[in-house]
Short mmCIF file of C-alpha atoms in Angstrom, two decimals:
data_model
loop_
_atom_site.label_atom_id
_atom_site.label_comp_id
_atom_site.label_asym_id
_atom_site.label_seq_id
_atom_site.Cartn_x
_atom_site.Cartn_y
_atom_site.Cartn_z
CA GLN A 15 0.04 0.20 0.11
CA HIS A 16 1.21 3.50 -0.67
CA GLU A 17 -0.51 6.59 0.48
CA VAL A 18 -1.06 9.49 -1.86
CA GLU A 19 -1.81 12.99 -1.34
CA TYR A 20 -3.09 15.50 -4.07
CA ASP A 21 -4.73 18.62 -4.82
CA GLY A 22 -6.92 18.75 -7.71
CA ARG A 23 -6.76 16.22 -10.18
CA PRO A 24 -5.07 12.89 -8.88
CA PRO A 25 -1.88 11.83 -10.31
CA ASN A 26 -1.04 9.17 -12.99
CA LEU A 27 0.76 6.24 -11.93
CA GLU A 28 3.84 5.50 -14.07
CA ILE A 29 5.28 1.83 -14.11
CA LYS A 30 9.01 1.96 -15.48
CA ILE A 31 10.61 -1.07 -16.91
CA ILE A 32 14.27 -1.02 -15.74
CA ALA A 33 17.08 -3.29 -17.48
CA SER A 34 20.39 -4.09 -16.16
CA ARG A 35 22.98 -3.20 -18.55
CA LEU A 36 27.16 -3.11 -18.58
CA LEU A 37 27.26 0.62 -17.68
CA GLY A 38 24.17 0.25 -15.05
CA GLN A 39 20.49 0.42 -15.27
CA ARG A 40 18.57 1.84 -18.33
CA GLN A 41 14.91 2.39 -18.74
CA LEU A 42 13.33 0.65 -21.47
CA GLY A 43 10.14 1.96 -21.31
CA SER A 44 6.83 3.10 -19.50
CA ALA A 45 3.29 2.40 -19.06
CA PHE A 46 0.86 4.61 -17.28
CA ILE A 47 -2.57 4.51 -15.48
CA ALA A 48 -4.82 7.53 -14.75
CA LEU A 49 -5.80 6.93 -11.06
CA PRO A 50 -9.32 8.04 -10.20
CA ASN A 51 -9.91 10.56 -7.71
CA VAL A 52 -12.57 8.26 -5.98
CA VAL A 53 -12.29 4.52 -4.36
CA THR A 54 -12.71 1.83 -6.43
CA GLU A 55 -15.25 -0.64 -5.55
CA THR A 56 -13.79 -3.75 -7.32
CA ILE A 57 -10.17 -4.78 -8.09
CA GLN A 58 -8.99 -3.07 -11.43
CA ARG A 59 -6.95 -5.62 -14.07
CA GLN A 60 -5.64 -3.76 -17.07
CA GLU A 61 -2.92 -4.56 -19.80
CA LEU A 62 -1.08 -1.94 -20.47
CA LYS A 63 1.18 -1.10 -23.64
CA VAL A 64 4.54 -0.50 -22.72
CA ARG A 65 5.90 3.17 -24.30
CA GLN A 66 9.62 2.62 -25.44
CA VAL A 67 12.13 5.03 -24.31
CA PRO A 68 14.95 5.72 -26.81
CA GLY A 69 18.54 4.57 -25.79
CA LEU A 70 21.89 6.70 -26.17
CA PHE A 71 21.94 5.48 -29.79
CA PRO A 72 18.30 5.13 -30.88
CA ILE A 73 19.35 3.74 -34.07
CA PHE A 74 20.41 0.48 -32.42
CA ASP A 75 17.28 -0.07 -30.44
CA THR A 76 15.24 -3.08 -30.90
CA LYS A 77 11.33 -2.15 -31.44
CA MET A 78 9.68 -2.92 -28.04
CA GLU A 79 6.27 -4.25 -28.75
CA SER A 80 5.68 -5.33 -24.94
CA THR A 81 2.74 -5.05 -22.52
CA VAL A 82 2.35 -5.19 -18.73
CA LEU A 83 -0.53 -6.83 -16.81
CA VAL A 84 -1.24 -4.61 -13.88
CA VAL A 85 -3.93 -5.40 -11.07
CA TRP A 86 -4.39 -2.43 -8.79
CA GLN A 87 -7.40 -1.08 -6.50
CA VAL A 88 -7.97 2.44 -4.88
CA ILE A 89 -8.95 2.19 -1.11
CA SER A 90 -10.24 4.47 1.18
CA HIS A 91 -7.54 4.79 3.86
CA HIS A 92 -3.96 3.51 4.50
CA GLY A 93 -3.89 0.63 6.66
CA SER A 94 -6.88 -1.11 5.11
CA ALA A 95 -7.07 -4.85 4.19
CA GLN A 96 -5.34 -5.45 1.01
CA PRO A 97 -6.87 -7.13 -1.57
CA ASP A 98 -4.84 -10.33 -3.12
CA LEU A 99 -3.90 -8.46 -6.05
CA SER A 100 -1.51 -11.31 -7.18
CA ARG A 101 -4.28 -13.99 -6.94
CA VAL A 102 -6.31 -11.72 -9.35
CA ALA A 103 -3.32 -11.66 -11.96
CA GLU A 104 -3.06 -15.29 -12.27
CA MET A 105 -6.57 -15.42 -13.42
CA SER A 106 -7.95 -15.36 -16.82
CA GLY A 107 -9.04 -12.11 -18.55
CA ASP A 108 -12.89 -12.73 -18.03
CA ALA A 109 -12.35 -13.30 -14.17
CA LEU A 110 -13.93 -9.71 -13.48
CA VAL A 111 -17.04 -10.37 -15.73
CA LYS A 112 -20.02 -11.52 -13.68
CA LYS A 113 -21.81 -14.60 -14.45
CA VAL A 114 -24.26 -17.04 -12.61
CA PHE A 115 -22.52 -19.68 -10.70
CA MET A 116 -24.10 -22.92 -9.97
CA MET A 117 -23.46 -24.54 -6.60
CA THR A 118 -24.59 -28.02 -5.47
CA ALA A 119 -23.56 -30.03 -2.76
CA ASN A 120 -23.92 -33.72 -0.81
CA LEU A 121 -23.38 -34.25 2.85
CA PHE A 122 -22.29 -37.96 3.71
CA ARG A 123 -21.40 -37.95 7.37
CA VAL A 124 -19.83 -36.24 10.52
CA LYS A 125 -16.77 -37.97 12.61
CA LEU A 126 -16.44 -36.42 16.15
CA VAL A 127 -12.79 -36.38 17.46
CA ARG A 128 -13.89 -37.13 20.74
CA GLY A 129 -17.06 -39.53 21.62
CA SER A 130 -19.35 -40.04 24.10
CA ASN A 131 -21.38 -42.79 25.91
CA LEU A 132 -24.48 -40.42 26.18
CA THR A 133 -27.30 -40.21 23.55
CA GLN A 134 -26.31 -37.51 21.23
CA LYS A 135 -27.80 -35.83 18.20
CA ILE A 136 -25.90 -33.45 15.95
CA SER A 137 -27.58 -30.58 13.58
CA LEU A 138 -25.71 -28.77 10.93
CA ARG A 139 -26.33 -25.62 8.99
CA PHE A 140 -24.80 -24.38 5.91
CA SER A 141 -24.93 -20.79 4.57
CA VAL A 142 -23.23 -18.61 1.99
CA ASP A 143 -21.90 -15.25 3.43
CA ARG A 144 -20.70 -12.08 1.85
CA VAL A 145 -17.83 -10.76 3.75
CA ASP A 146 -15.85 -7.60 3.66
CA SER A 147 -11.91 -7.30 3.19
CA GLU A 148 -11.54 -7.55 7.01
CA GLY A 149 -13.57 -10.89 6.79
CA ASN A 150 -16.77 -9.44 8.74
CA LYS A 151 -19.80 -10.72 7.37
CA VAL A 152 -21.91 -8.16 5.69
CA ALA A 153 -24.83 -10.36 4.42
CA GLN A 154 -26.18 -13.72 4.43
CA LEU A 155 -27.25 -14.95 0.87
CA ILE A 156 -28.64 -18.28 1.22
CA SER A 157 -28.74 -20.82 4.17
CA CYS A 158 -30.27 -24.26 4.78
CA SER A 159 -30.44 -27.05 7.55
CA ALA A 160 -29.60 -30.64 7.50
CA PRO A 161 -31.94 -33.29 9.03
CA THR A 162 -30.82 -33.83 12.52
CA ARG A 163 -29.32 -37.18 12.91
CA GLU A 164 -28.14 -39.38 16.09
CA ILE A 165 -24.68 -40.27 16.66
CA LYS A 166 -23.89 -43.59 16.58
CA GLN A 167 -21.14 -45.61 18.19
CA LYS A 168 -19.02 -48.08 16.45
CA GLY A 169 -17.31 -50.49 18.61
CA ASP A 170 -15.53 -49.47 22.26
CA SER A 171 -16.75 -46.13 23.35
CA ASN A 172 -12.99 -45.47 24.56
CA LYS A 173 -12.16 -45.44 20.64
CA THR A 174 -13.52 -41.90 20.37
CA ASP A 175 -12.84 -41.38 16.71
CA LEU A 176 -15.55 -43.80 15.46
CA SER A 177 -18.36 -41.56 16.72
CA GLU A 178 -20.04 -40.69 13.63
CA ALA A 179 -23.47 -39.35 12.09
CA VAL A 180 -24.39 -40.50 8.70
CA TRP A 181 -26.85 -39.24 6.35
CA PRO A 182 -27.63 -42.39 3.71
CA ASP A 183 -30.05 -42.62 0.91
CA LYS A 184 -30.85 -45.11 -1.63
CA THR A 185 -28.15 -44.00 -4.12
CA ALA A 186 -25.36 -43.69 -1.73
CA MET A 187 -25.14 -39.82 -2.38
CA GLY A 188 -25.91 -38.77 1.03
CA TRP A 189 -28.39 -35.72 1.67
CA THR A 190 -28.37 -33.48 -0.96
CA LEU A 191 -28.46 -29.50 -0.03
CA PRO A 192 -30.77 -27.22 -2.49
CA ASN A 193 -28.84 -25.98 -5.73
CA TRP A 194 -27.68 -22.43 -5.05
CA GLU A 195 -27.13 -19.88 -7.76
CA ILE A 196 -24.68 -16.77 -7.18
CA GLN A 197 -24.48 -13.86 -9.40
CA GLU A 198 -21.20 -12.70 -9.24
CA SER A 199 -17.48 -12.83 -11.21
CA GLU A 200 -14.93 -15.14 -10.43
CA VAL A 201 -12.80 -12.36 -8.66
CA GLY A 202 -15.89 -11.52 -6.60
CA LEU A 203 -16.10 -14.93 -5.44
CA MET A 204 -13.15 -14.04 -3.09
CA SER A 205 -15.91 -12.13 -1.01
CA TYR A 206 -18.12 -14.96 -0.31
CA GLU A 207 -17.66 -17.81 2.31
CA LEU A 208 -18.98 -21.18 2.77
CA HIS A 209 -20.02 -21.33 6.51
CA ILE A 210 -20.98 -24.63 8.23
CA ARG A 211 -22.06 -24.39 11.70
CA ALA A 212 -22.72 -27.42 13.94
CA SER A 213 -24.43 -27.84 17.40
CA ILE A 214 -24.79 -31.10 19.46
CA THR A 215 -27.66 -31.94 21.74
CA THR A 216 -27.15 -34.42 24.71
CA GLU A 217 -30.01 -35.98 26.51
CA VAL A 218 -29.19 -36.33 30.47
CA GLU A 219 -31.97 -37.85 32.66
CA GLY A 220 -34.47 -36.81 29.94
CA ILE A 221 -33.19 -33.51 29.70
CA GLU A 222 -31.76 -32.33 26.52
CA LYS A 223 -28.80 -29.66 26.21
CA THR A 224 -27.53 -27.85 23.13
CA ARG A 225 -24.25 -26.67 22.75
CA PRO A 226 -22.04 -25.23 19.94
CA LEU A 227 -19.87 -28.10 18.41
CA GLY A 228 -17.77 -26.04 16.18
CA GLU A 229 -17.65 -24.15 12.60
CA TYR A 230 -15.71 -24.15 9.13
CA LYS A 231 -15.40 -21.11 6.79
CA GLU A 232 -13.98 -21.03 3.34
CA THR A 233 -13.93 -18.50 0.65
CA LEU A 234 -15.87 -19.79 -2.67
CA ALA A 235 -12.84 -18.58 -4.58
CA ASN A 236 -10.62 -21.17 -2.71
CA LEU A 237 -13.20 -24.03 -3.32
CA MET A 238 -13.57 -22.99 -6.97
CA ASP A 239 -9.64 -22.93 -7.52
CA GLN A 240 -9.40 -26.83 -6.23
CA ILE A 241 -12.32 -27.76 -8.59
CA GLN A 242 -11.00 -26.17 -11.48
CA GLU A 243 -7.53 -27.54 -11.14
CA LYS A 244 -8.83 -31.50 -11.41
CA SER A 245 -11.85 -30.43 -13.67
CA ARG A 246 -13.95 -32.69 -11.14
CA GLN A 247 -16.18 -31.95 -7.98
CA LEU A 248 -14.39 -31.34 -4.60
CA HIS A 249 -14.97 -34.49 -2.17
CA PHE A 250 -13.56 -33.49 0.84
CA LEU A 251 -13.41 -33.28 5.07
CA ALA A 252 -14.26 -29.88 6.08
CA GLU A 253 -12.53 -29.39 9.49
CA LEU A 254 -14.82 -28.01 12.34
CA SER A 255 -13.26 -26.22 15.14
CA ARG A 256 -14.15 -24.02 18.25
CA GLU A 257 -13.03 -20.40 18.78
CA ASP A 258 -9.87 -21.61 20.56
CA GLY A 259 -9.04 -23.50 17.37
CA ALA A 260 -9.30 -26.93 18.86
CA ARG A 261 -10.47 -29.60 16.14
CA THR A 262 -14.24 -30.90 17.18
CA ALA A 263 -15.25 -32.75 14.06
CA LEU A 264 -14.80 -33.68 10.37
CA VAL A 265 -17.59 -33.05 7.95
CA GLU A 266 -17.48 -35.36 4.68
CA MET A 267 -18.97 -33.38 1.77
CA CYS A 268 -18.95 -33.21 -1.96
CA LEU A 269 -19.22 -30.02 -3.63
CA ASP A 270 -19.11 -28.22 -7.17
CA LEU A 271 -19.26 -24.86 -8.53
CA TYR A 272 -19.94 -24.20 -11.96
CA ASP A 273 -20.83 -21.83 -14.59
CA GLU A 274 -24.54 -21.89 -15.20
CA GLY A 275 -23.61 -22.12 -19.11
CA GLN A 276 -21.66 -25.04 -18.67
CA PRO A 277 -22.30 -28.79 -17.48
CA PRO A 278 -21.35 -29.75 -13.77
CA HIS A 279 -17.87 -31.09 -13.25
CA GLU A 280 -17.18 -34.63 -13.48
CA ALA A 281 -17.55 -36.56 -10.09
CA ALA A 282 -14.63 -36.91 -7.87
CA LEU A 283 -12.53 -40.03 -8.18
CA GLY A 284 -13.70 -42.42 -5.74
CA MET A 285 -17.35 -41.36 -5.54
CA ALA A 286 -19.93 -43.92 -5.45
CA ARG A 287 -22.38 -44.37 -8.66
CA PRO A 288 -25.93 -44.97 -7.85
CA GLY A 289 -26.75 -48.62 -6.39
CA GLU A 290 -22.93 -49.01 -5.45
CA SER A 291 -21.82 -48.98 -1.72
CA SER A 292 -20.40 -45.79 -0.70
CA GLU A 293 -18.43 -47.47 2.34
CA GLN A 294 -16.27 -49.34 0.09
CA LEU A 295 -15.36 -46.72 -2.19
CA ARG A 296 -14.02 -44.31 0.39
CA PHE A 297 -10.30 -43.69 0.67
CA ASN A 298 -8.37 -40.92 2.35
CA LEU A 299 -10.01 -37.63 1.76
CA PRO A 300 -8.02 -34.38 1.83
CA VAL A 301 -9.02 -32.14 4.87
CA ARG A 302 -9.72 -28.70 4.52
CA ALA A 303 -9.15 -26.51 7.85
CA GLY A 304 -10.78 -23.54 6.24
CA LYS A 305 -9.86 -19.93 7.01
CA MET A 306 -7.30 -19.10 9.76
CA ARG A 307 -8.90 -18.30 12.79
CA ARG A 308 -9.04 -14.51 13.66
CA ILE A 309 -6.40 -13.41 16.35
CA GLU A 310 -6.48 -9.94 17.28
CA GLY A 311 -3.83 -8.08 15.76
CA GLN A 312 -2.60 -11.05 13.07
CA ARG A 313 -3.45 -11.33 9.54
CA ASN A 314 -0.85 -13.48 8.34
CA GLU A 315 0.61 -16.67 9.47
CA HIS A 316 4.24 -17.37 8.83
CA PHE A 317 6.09 -20.77 8.48
CA PHE A 318 8.87 -22.59 6.51
CA ALA A 319 8.92 -25.16 3.61
CA SER A 320 11.54 -27.74 3.13
CA VAL A 321 11.85 -29.01 -0.28
CA LEU A 322 12.63 -32.21 -1.82
CA THR A 323 12.81 -32.95 -5.75
CA PHE A 324 12.90 -36.22 -7.83
CA GLY A 325 14.18 -36.80 -11.26
CA LEU A 326 15.30 -33.00 -12.47
CA SER A 327 17.08 -32.56 -15.61
CA ALA A 328 18.69 -29.49 -14.49
CA SER A 329 22.50 -28.22 -13.78
CA LEU A 330 21.96 -25.78 -11.01
CA PRO A 331 18.43 -25.88 -9.63
CA TYR A 332 16.76 -23.57 -7.13
CA VAL A 333 13.20 -23.14 -5.89
CA LYS A 334 10.91 -20.25 -5.60
CA ILE A 335 7.71 -19.96 -3.51
CA PHE A 336 5.15 -17.39 -4.00
CA SER A 337 2.11 -17.02 -1.23
CA ALA A 338 -0.11 -14.21 0.11
CA GLY A 339 1.55 -11.49 -1.93
CA THR A 340 5.20 -12.31 -0.55
CA SER A 341 7.95 -14.56 -2.35
CA GLY A 342 11.33 -16.38 -1.08
CA HIS A 343 13.91 -18.66 -2.91
CA SER A 344 16.48 -21.25 -1.90
CA GLU A 345 20.23 -21.52 -3.07
CA ARG A 346 21.49 -23.16 -5.95
CA MET A 347 21.97 -26.67 -5.76
CA LYS A 348 25.43 -27.50 -6.88
CA ASN A 349 25.86 -30.88 -8.38
CA PRO A 350 22.08 -32.17 -8.41
CA GLU A 351 21.27 -35.88 -8.15
CA TYR A 352 18.24 -37.80 -9.16
CA ILE A 353 16.92 -37.20 -5.49
CA ASN A 354 17.92 -33.82 -4.15
CA GLU A 355 16.94 -32.21 -0.70
CA TRP A 356 17.74 -28.20 -0.03
CA GLU A 357 19.25 -27.53 3.09
CA ASP A 358 17.80 -23.89 3.53
CA SER A 359 13.99 -23.85 4.05
CA ILE A 360 12.30 -21.14 2.55
CA PRO A 361 9.52 -18.80 4.34
CA VAL A 362 6.16 -18.97 3.58
CA THR A 363 2.99 -16.60 4.45
CA THR A 364 -0.39 -17.21 4.42
CA SER A 365 -3.27 -15.21 5.21
CA ARG A 366 -6.73 -15.95 6.78
CA THR A 367 -8.35 -15.69 3.26
CA ASN A 368 -5.44 -16.91 1.27
CA ARG A 369 -3.44 -20.34 2.04
CA LYS A 370 -2.58 -20.77 -1.70
CA ALA A 371 1.16 -21.38 -2.35
CA ARG A 372 3.00 -21.39 -5.79
CA VAL A 373 6.00 -23.52 -6.11
CA GLU A 374 8.63 -22.88 -8.99
CA ILE A 375 11.70 -24.88 -10.02
CA TRP A 376 14.35 -23.23 -11.95
CA ASN A 377 17.39 -23.90 -13.54
CA ASP A 378 20.30 -21.44 -13.51
CA ASN A 379 21.72 -21.29 -16.70
CA THR A 380 24.69 -18.54 -16.06
CA LEU A 381 27.22 -21.08 -16.76
CA SER A 382 25.29 -23.05 -19.37
CA SER A 383 27.11 -24.38 -22.19
CA SER A 384 23.89 -24.02 -24.49
CA GLY A 385 24.98 -20.49 -24.86
CA THR A 386 21.86 -19.01 -22.95
CA THR A 387 21.97 -16.87 -19.96
CA LYS A 388 18.19 -16.47 -19.22
CA ASP A 389 17.32 -18.99 -16.24
CA GLU A 390 14.85 -21.86 -17.26
CA LEU A 391 11.57 -22.68 -15.76
CA ILE A 392 11.44 -26.41 -15.04
CA GLY A 393 7.84 -26.33 -13.76
CA GLN A 394 5.70 -25.06 -11.33
CA ALA A 395 3.03 -26.56 -8.87
CA THR A 396 0.12 -24.85 -6.90
CA ILE A 397 -0.76 -25.76 -3.33
CA TYR A 398 -4.09 -24.51 -2.45
CA GLU A 399 -4.10 -25.55 1.13
CA SER A 400 -0.73 -24.71 2.90
CA PHE A 401 -0.40 -25.81 6.61
CA VAL A 402 2.41 -26.68 8.96
CA GLY A 403 3.04 -30.25 9.38
CA HIS A 404 2.00 -31.52 6.04
CA THR A 405 3.74 -33.16 3.22
CA TYR A 406 2.73 -32.19 -0.42
CA TRP A 407 3.43 -34.12 -3.75
CA ARG A 408 3.16 -32.56 -6.95
CA HIS A 409 4.34 -33.74 -10.26
CA LEU A 410 5.89 -31.04 -12.81
CA TYR A 411 5.33 -30.84 -16.43
CA GLY A 412 6.58 -28.30 -18.91
CA GLY A 413 8.76 -28.12 -22.21
CA ALA A 414 11.51 -30.16 -22.98
CA HIS A 415 14.98 -30.05 -21.38
CA ASP A 416 17.29 -27.80 -23.78
CA ALA A 417 14.15 -27.32 -26.00
CA ASN A 418 14.73 -25.79 -29.75
CA PHE A 419 11.85 -23.15 -28.76
CA PRO A 420 12.59 -21.69 -25.26
CA TYR A 421 9.65 -19.41 -25.43
CA GLU A 422 7.23 -22.00 -26.10
CA ALA A 423 9.08 -24.32 -23.57
CA ASP A 424 8.50 -21.20 -20.88
CA ARG A 425 4.92 -20.84 -21.84
CA MET A 426 4.61 -24.87 -21.01
CA GLY A 427 6.21 -24.75 -17.57
CA ARG A 428 3.92 -21.71 -16.90
CA GLY A 429 0.82 -23.54 -17.83
CA THR A 430 -0.18 -21.41 -20.66
CA MET A 431 0.36 -24.05 -23.30
CA PRO A 432 -0.08 -27.71 -22.79
CA ALA A 433 2.75 -29.36 -21.52
CA SER A 434 4.90 -31.78 -23.64
CA THR A 435 7.44 -33.48 -21.09
CA TYR A 436 7.20 -34.82 -17.80
CA ARG A 437 10.14 -32.90 -15.90
CA GLY A 438 10.42 -34.24 -12.48
CA SER A 439 8.21 -34.27 -9.02
CA ILE A 440 8.60 -32.26 -5.97
CA ALA A 441 7.74 -32.74 -2.28
#
């Protein structure tokens, strides 16, 4: 954030493109944005043409036909919650266009972390809330409640992880929530949350007492990211927790978000088809903890990542990690082998609304025999839910090593062209 004071008309924002040369830095070109004199309600995304700046000997200048993508927003006062501009920049060009999104969901079961010998019933309420930049609820768009279910005990009551409530039906698809419609842009989905609240009723000597069990919050944009990455519905465990952060239960559900003009996504892998036993097809599902709990004075969470790679074709590889508007990188790995583990850890920052991290593997070509000095992007992977203590495996795909067409190979590594080659794996 940068605070600007002005009298009369607001200033223009100039973006300078600087390059390093033998005699020092030189400006290659500039791009300009005419800032408005009012707060912008939405994030602005513009692709600007770069105006070339002549060098000392203009006759030798190469004509520059470049553009720069800029994402920006004018906010009300210095210190306001900063929108996740880097995330918007990574989206497609129509991410700011409003459309109708369809949301469907199925509830299967709830597993308690700690069971009880007492008779208990559980109630779940689902809602989609619109929130402001600070994460405070502005309005509730839609809501519904699942049928109350009794919590069953399986086996010895000391095995507290076996206490669960199940929502079965004849097609093994659990309880189906009503179909919801949300008219918003893909960027606007960052301001909407799926909110699950659970309460538990215990009967003691004929008297029922109800208490909150926990809640789960997740932005629709995060859920949409995960669905789009696999082009399948999202089958997961939503982690319910109390205000103190203690985990109380896991809610198994399946969710889909798709454009009204497009068909629904394919069913998640391992999902039961009508007539099949859902119990036999379940496997280890991803656990989603949702948004980081609000802690007074804390907006971000900081931790460190260790990196291990397999099968890279690189002479001097290194790692970059981008998260929540920050970035970090490792040292160059000298004399790499088939399996490489970096000794230094890389700092990672996540926010309450964004736990996504992008990992890039590069090869330093400074001493390459190919004659090029531009570092090569081997591949990149996105982790949508970054948490301490978890190991994430990803495969890297891109262009061929020492490709004849390096520009196309770079685009393959960035995911803007279909990849041709498996480049290695990362943990």
